[in-house]
Amino acid sequence: MEYRQLGRSGLRVSAVAYGNWVTHGNQLDDDAAAACVAAALDAGITTFDTADRYAQGRAEEALGRALSGVRRSSVELCTKVCLPVGPGANDAGLSRKHIIEGCHASLNRLGTDYVDLYQAHRYDDTVPLEETMLAFADLVRQGKVLYVGVSEWTAPQLREGLRLAAELRVPFIANQPQYSMLWRVVEAEVVPTCAEFGLGQLAWAPLAMGVLTGRYRPGRRPPAGSRATDGFGGSFIARYSSDLLLSRVRELRSIAEAAGCTMAQLAVAWVLHRPTVAGAIVGASRPEQLAETAAATAVRLDDELTARIDALLGDLVERDPAKTARPNDVMPAWRPPPAAG
C-alpha cells in the first residue's frame, strides 16, 4: 500500500480507502462487514470513509463495530454531515445545531472520541457559511474533529470556504468529488482550485459504481448477487448501463492487459495518477475485492496508455463543470433507452 499526505496537511492516508456507502447496513450483515474491514486492513488500507446518511446511521455503526479491536491511532476515520438523517426541520443541512448534534451522534455510532476528517457532505446555501465554518472550528478546538473537508463543492464555494477557514484557523484540507475515467467534471475548475490552495482529493466512485470493472455486459442481465441487482445500489448503477457505454468499457480490457492489471485496478490507478488526488475510495461486498483494488497502487500508467484510454472513451467522458454539484446528472448516452410501452 502507498500512503500519501492529504493536501498540504500532515495527515497521511492510504491511497486506496474503503468506503461503505451502499454496503454496510444495506447489503452486508455485521459478519460480512467485519470480514471486509479485516481484508482492508490486511491489504494495508487504513483510511475508512462513511457518513451519517449511509443506511440512516447503520453504516457508521457497522464500521465502528468492525474496528472495535483495532488501535485507534492506526486508522483514519472519515465521516460526513449535511444530508437528511431524519424528518425534523433541523435533521439536515450545515447549521450549527445540525453539525454539532450530527458530530456527537456519529462519534457515538463509530465508538470513538474523535474523527480524523469531518466533511460537509454537500454545500448548504440556506445557512451562512460563517456559521458552518465556526461550528467546524469549535469541534476542532474541542478535539472531536482533527481535520475538515467537503464533498461536491464547486470551485467558488471552495474558495469562500477556504477564506473563512483561514480566518477561523480551521484545518480545511480535503475535497471529496466523484471522479473516474468517465466522470471528469472537476478537472476544469475544482482541480486547479485544489492545487492552488493545497486541498487533497479523496475521489469517490473511481470504478463508476462497478461499471469500470467490466463486470456488466451489454445486452445481458447483471450477474446474480452483483450490486446492480440490489434495490438500493441498482438504482445508481442503472444510470451507467447503456449498451454503448458497456461496450466501450469492455474494450478497456486490452489496455488493462497492457498495463499488467485487472480492469478494476486500471480504473483505480487512473484516478490515483490524477493531480491533487491523495486517495481513491472503493467499496466492496466481498473481502477479495479489496485485495484486488488495493493492489492498484502498484500499477504504473504511462502517457501512451493514458492516451489510449482517452481515445477509447472519447465522447462518453462527462466533463461539464456545471455538473460538479450534480453527481447523478449523467449524460443520456450512459442511460439505457426507456422500456417500450
XYZ file of C-alpha atoms in Angstrom:
341
model
C 0.000 0.000 0.000
C 1.068 3.546 -0.712
C 0.414 6.323 1.828
C 0.046 9.933 0.780
C -0.262 13.263 2.513
C -3.747 14.684 2.236
C -3.164 18.018 0.551
C -0.647 20.187 2.375
C -1.615 18.767 5.752
C 0.435 16.364 7.813
C -2.283 13.705 7.682
C -1.293 10.625 5.708
C -3.973 8.423 4.166
C -3.854 5.117 2.352
C -4.002 5.708 -1.396
C -6.884 3.239 -1.546
C -9.559 3.910 1.062
C -12.532 1.721 1.967
C -15.961 3.362 1.767
C -19.183 1.749 2.977
C -21.854 3.807 1.227
C -24.074 1.056 -0.229
C -22.725 -1.962 1.646
C -22.676 -1.756 5.440
C -26.165 -1.661 6.870
C -27.707 -2.406 3.468
C -26.143 -5.296 1.560
C -23.931 -6.725 4.302
C -24.604 -8.019 7.777
C -22.143 -7.384 10.604
C -20.092 -10.517 9.970
C -19.649 -9.739 6.283
C -18.837 -6.103 7.038
C -16.229 -7.160 9.597
C -14.670 -9.557 7.082
C -14.337 -6.771 4.526
C -12.817 -4.380 7.065
C -10.338 -7.085 8.120
C -9.410 -7.649 4.475
C -8.906 -3.917 4.016
C -6.554 -3.780 6.990
C -4.676 -6.837 5.737
C -4.180 -5.070 2.400
C -2.733 -2.008 4.135
C -5.845 0.147 3.865
C -6.033 2.418 6.902
C -8.483 5.082 5.691
C -12.205 4.402 6.087
C -14.926 6.658 4.727
C -18.561 6.708 5.810
C -21.377 9.186 6.531
C -24.254 9.669 8.940
C -26.644 9.382 5.981
C -25.472 5.947 4.862
C -28.144 3.387 5.796
C -29.501 6.002 8.226
C -26.569 5.569 10.599
C -26.240 1.800 10.368
C -23.138 2.105 8.171
C -21.304 4.090 10.848
C -22.403 1.594 13.493
C -21.219 -1.388 11.435
C -17.853 0.260 10.760
C -17.436 1.126 14.427
C -18.094 -2.467 15.463
C -15.755 -3.834 12.796
C -12.916 -1.601 14.033
C -13.608 -2.067 17.733
C -10.476 -4.115 18.381
C -8.159 -2.032 16.208
C -5.740 0.512 17.675
C -7.455 3.858 17.076
C -4.314 5.720 16.035
C -3.649 3.119 13.314
C -6.627 4.155 11.198
C -8.116 7.330 9.732
C -11.881 7.662 10.188
C -13.717 9.988 7.810
C -17.416 10.765 8.050
C -19.835 13.403 6.771
C -22.737 15.629 7.744
C -25.392 17.544 5.771
C -27.816 15.180 4.045
C -31.127 14.380 5.796
C -30.975 11.861 8.635
C -34.494 12.326 9.998
C -37.834 14.068 9.495
C -37.129 17.092 11.679
C -36.573 20.624 10.431
C -33.013 20.534 11.800
C -32.172 16.982 10.722
C -30.274 18.140 7.636
C -28.022 20.905 6.388
C -24.993 22.728 7.720
C -26.472 24.759 10.549
C -24.530 24.920 13.798
C -27.224 22.850 15.506
C -27.127 20.041 12.952
C -23.323 19.943 12.670
C -22.737 19.775 16.426
C -25.506 17.264 17.054
C -24.541 15.280 13.959
C -20.937 15.025 15.068
C -21.877 13.759 18.533
C -24.216 11.168 17.014
C -21.538 9.989 14.557
C -18.958 9.663 17.316
C -21.368 7.514 19.320
C -22.143 5.264 16.374
C -18.471 4.900 15.434
C -17.466 4.233 19.041
C -14.698 6.822 19.077
C -13.835 10.127 20.758
C -12.841 11.855 17.518
C -12.881 11.579 13.744
C -9.841 12.319 11.655
C -11.766 14.030 8.851
C -15.250 15.564 9.179
C -16.759 16.541 5.850
C -19.639 18.719 4.692
C -21.464 16.181 2.528
C -22.840 18.902 0.247
C -22.986 22.714 0.190
C -25.905 24.312 2.048
C -26.919 27.659 0.571
C -29.639 28.139 3.222
C -27.086 28.655 6.016
C -24.459 31.417 6.245
C -21.111 29.852 5.506
C -19.649 31.679 8.521
C -21.994 29.713 10.786
C -20.938 26.425 9.214
C -17.221 27.123 9.484
C -17.493 28.370 13.058
C -19.236 25.124 14.062
C -16.427 23.138 12.446
C -13.866 25.354 14.198
C -15.419 24.655 17.587
C -15.401 20.890 17.009
C -11.728 21.084 16.044
C -10.864 23.059 19.178
C -12.765 20.536 21.306
C -10.652 17.729 19.838
C -13.648 15.914 18.367
C -12.540 16.618 14.783
C -8.922 16.736 13.630
C -9.391 17.999 10.067
C -12.256 19.337 7.961
C -13.239 18.604 4.370
C -16.140 18.899 1.949
C -17.781 16.867 -0.804
C -19.099 18.073 -4.163
C -18.497 21.792 -3.638
C -17.908 23.993 -6.661
C -14.703 25.973 -7.115
C -16.269 29.293 -5.922
C -17.696 27.524 -2.866
C -14.311 26.026 -2.087
C -12.616 29.408 -2.364
C -15.037 31.106 0.016
C -14.877 28.209 2.451
C -11.090 28.306 2.421
C -11.094 32.055 3.038
C -13.264 31.658 6.137
C -11.333 28.605 7.287
C -8.110 30.617 7.200
C -9.685 33.389 9.287
C -11.011 30.901 11.851
C -7.883 28.712 11.744
C -9.855 25.657 10.645
C -7.676 22.889 9.125
C -9.708 22.636 5.899
C -7.622 20.119 3.956
C -9.760 17.934 1.694
C -12.348 17.691 -1.036
C -14.274 14.521 -1.905
C -15.543 14.576 -5.504
C -16.913 11.912 -7.772
C -14.023 11.211 -10.140
C -13.383 8.443 -12.631
C -12.285 7.811 -16.206
C -15.878 8.556 -17.201
C -16.741 11.409 -14.814
C -14.193 14.239 -15.024
C -16.297 17.317 -14.281
C -13.882 18.522 -11.587
C -10.910 18.864 -13.920
C -11.730 22.283 -15.381
C -12.276 24.277 -12.194
C -12.140 22.211 -8.985
C -8.779 20.512 -9.575
C -6.957 23.814 -10.272
C -8.535 25.337 -7.148
C -7.424 22.376 -5.044
C -3.921 22.650 -6.478
C -3.779 26.376 -5.760
C -4.882 26.064 -2.124
C -3.343 22.719 -1.257
C -6.516 20.659 -0.885
C -6.114 16.922 -1.256
C -8.840 14.994 -3.031
C -10.367 11.698 -1.938
C -12.162 10.517 -5.057
C -15.359 8.535 -4.715
C -16.795 6.162 -7.351
C -13.447 5.623 -9.144
C -14.979 2.412 -10.518
C -18.121 4.242 -11.724
C -20.338 2.167 -9.446
C -18.520 -1.008 -10.556
C -19.114 -0.460 -14.275
C -15.394 0.059 -14.958
C -14.605 -3.421 -13.612
C -16.100 -4.850 -16.813
C -18.467 -6.998 -14.811
C -21.564 -5.713 -16.587
C -22.002 -6.726 -20.212
C -24.087 -5.155 -22.956
C -27.310 -6.949 -23.732
C -27.149 -9.140 -20.629
C -28.739 -9.049 -17.221
C -26.427 -8.052 -14.342
C -24.731 -11.024 -12.649
C -26.658 -12.522 -9.743
C -25.546 -11.074 -6.445
C -23.942 -8.019 -8.010
C -24.601 -4.511 -6.748
C -26.776 -3.852 -9.793
C -29.307 -6.434 -8.567
C -29.666 -4.743 -5.191
C -32.629 -2.383 -4.915
C -30.569 0.479 -3.487
C -27.320 0.079 -5.404
C -29.109 -0.926 -8.569
C -30.870 2.418 -8.810
C -27.490 4.139 -9.149
C -25.875 1.609 -11.475
C -28.872 1.795 -13.818
C -27.613 5.229 -14.875
C -24.464 3.614 -16.307
C -25.999 0.731 -18.225
C -26.495 1.638 -21.890
C -25.160 -0.936 -24.339
C -22.997 1.789 -25.903
C -21.287 2.600 -22.638
C -20.863 -1.014 -21.536
C -19.458 -1.989 -24.935
C -16.902 0.798 -24.840
C -15.885 -0.074 -21.288
C -15.342 -3.701 -22.263
C -12.686 -2.515 -24.713
C -10.617 -1.242 -21.786
C -9.651 -4.844 -21.101
C -6.837 -4.772 -23.671
C -5.422 -1.613 -22.085
C -5.540 -3.242 -18.651
C -3.701 -6.256 -20.032
C -1.034 -3.957 -21.471
C -0.637 -2.397 -18.018
C -0.437 -5.841 -16.412
C -3.520 -5.387 -14.250
C -7.245 -6.042 -13.994
C -9.834 -3.574 -15.237
C -10.688 -2.594 -11.658
C -7.029 -1.906 -10.917
C -6.714 0.126 -14.112
C -9.655 2.348 -13.116
C -8.321 2.968 -9.609
C -4.776 3.533 -10.844
C -6.043 6.077 -13.384
C -7.632 8.137 -10.597
C -4.552 7.851 -8.392
C -2.429 9.313 -11.193
C -4.548 12.482 -11.437
C -3.239 15.778 -9.996
C -4.244 16.596 -6.377
C -5.697 13.114 -5.745
C -4.498 11.652 -2.463
C -6.756 8.622 -2.402
C -9.464 6.656 -4.172
C -12.437 5.419 -2.162
C -13.573 1.944 -3.193
C -16.487 -0.114 -1.988
C -16.555 -3.870 -1.569
C -19.074 -6.538 -0.665
C -16.511 -9.355 -0.613
C -13.060 -9.413 1.033
C -11.258 -10.497 -2.135
C -12.397 -7.335 -3.923
C -10.346 -5.235 -1.521
C -7.217 -7.294 -2.059
C -7.614 -6.677 -5.791
C -8.228 -2.943 -5.728
C -5.592 -2.283 -3.067
C -3.017 -3.638 -5.495
C -3.814 -0.771 -7.880
C -1.232 1.353 -6.095
C 1.474 -0.719 -7.804
C 0.105 -0.071 -11.312
C 2.036 2.468 -13.355
C 0.365 4.175 -16.305
C 2.491 5.850 -18.952
C 1.372 8.591 -21.324
C 0.667 6.122 -24.122
C -1.759 4.062 -22.056
C -3.483 7.164 -20.738
C -3.893 8.453 -24.288
C -5.400 5.121 -25.338
C -7.960 5.397 -22.543
C -8.876 8.925 -23.613
C -9.211 7.916 -27.250
C -11.353 4.896 -26.439
C -13.813 6.611 -24.105
C -13.869 9.802 -26.204
C -17.288 11.440 -26.282
C -18.574 9.269 -23.436
C -16.476 11.171 -20.898
C -18.517 13.703 -18.905
C -16.539 16.924 -18.477
C -19.166 19.620 -17.879
C -18.011 21.607 -14.791
C -21.608 22.735 -14.205
C -22.317 19.186 -13.016
C -19.893 19.416 -10.100
C -22.757 19.740 -7.639
C -24.963 17.288 -9.579
C -23.140 13.946 -9.306
C -26.116 11.916 -10.561
C -26.756 14.011 -13.680
C -25.220 11.563 -16.148
C -25.304 12.094 -19.905
C -28.155 10.455 -21.870
C -25.720 8.198 -23.735
C -24.957 6.398 -20.466
C -28.577 5.526 -19.754
C -30.437 2.611 -21.339
C -33.377 3.502 -23.600
C -36.755 3.667 -21.854
C -38.706 0.442 -21.780
C -41.224 0.039 -24.590
C -44.825 0.713 -23.630
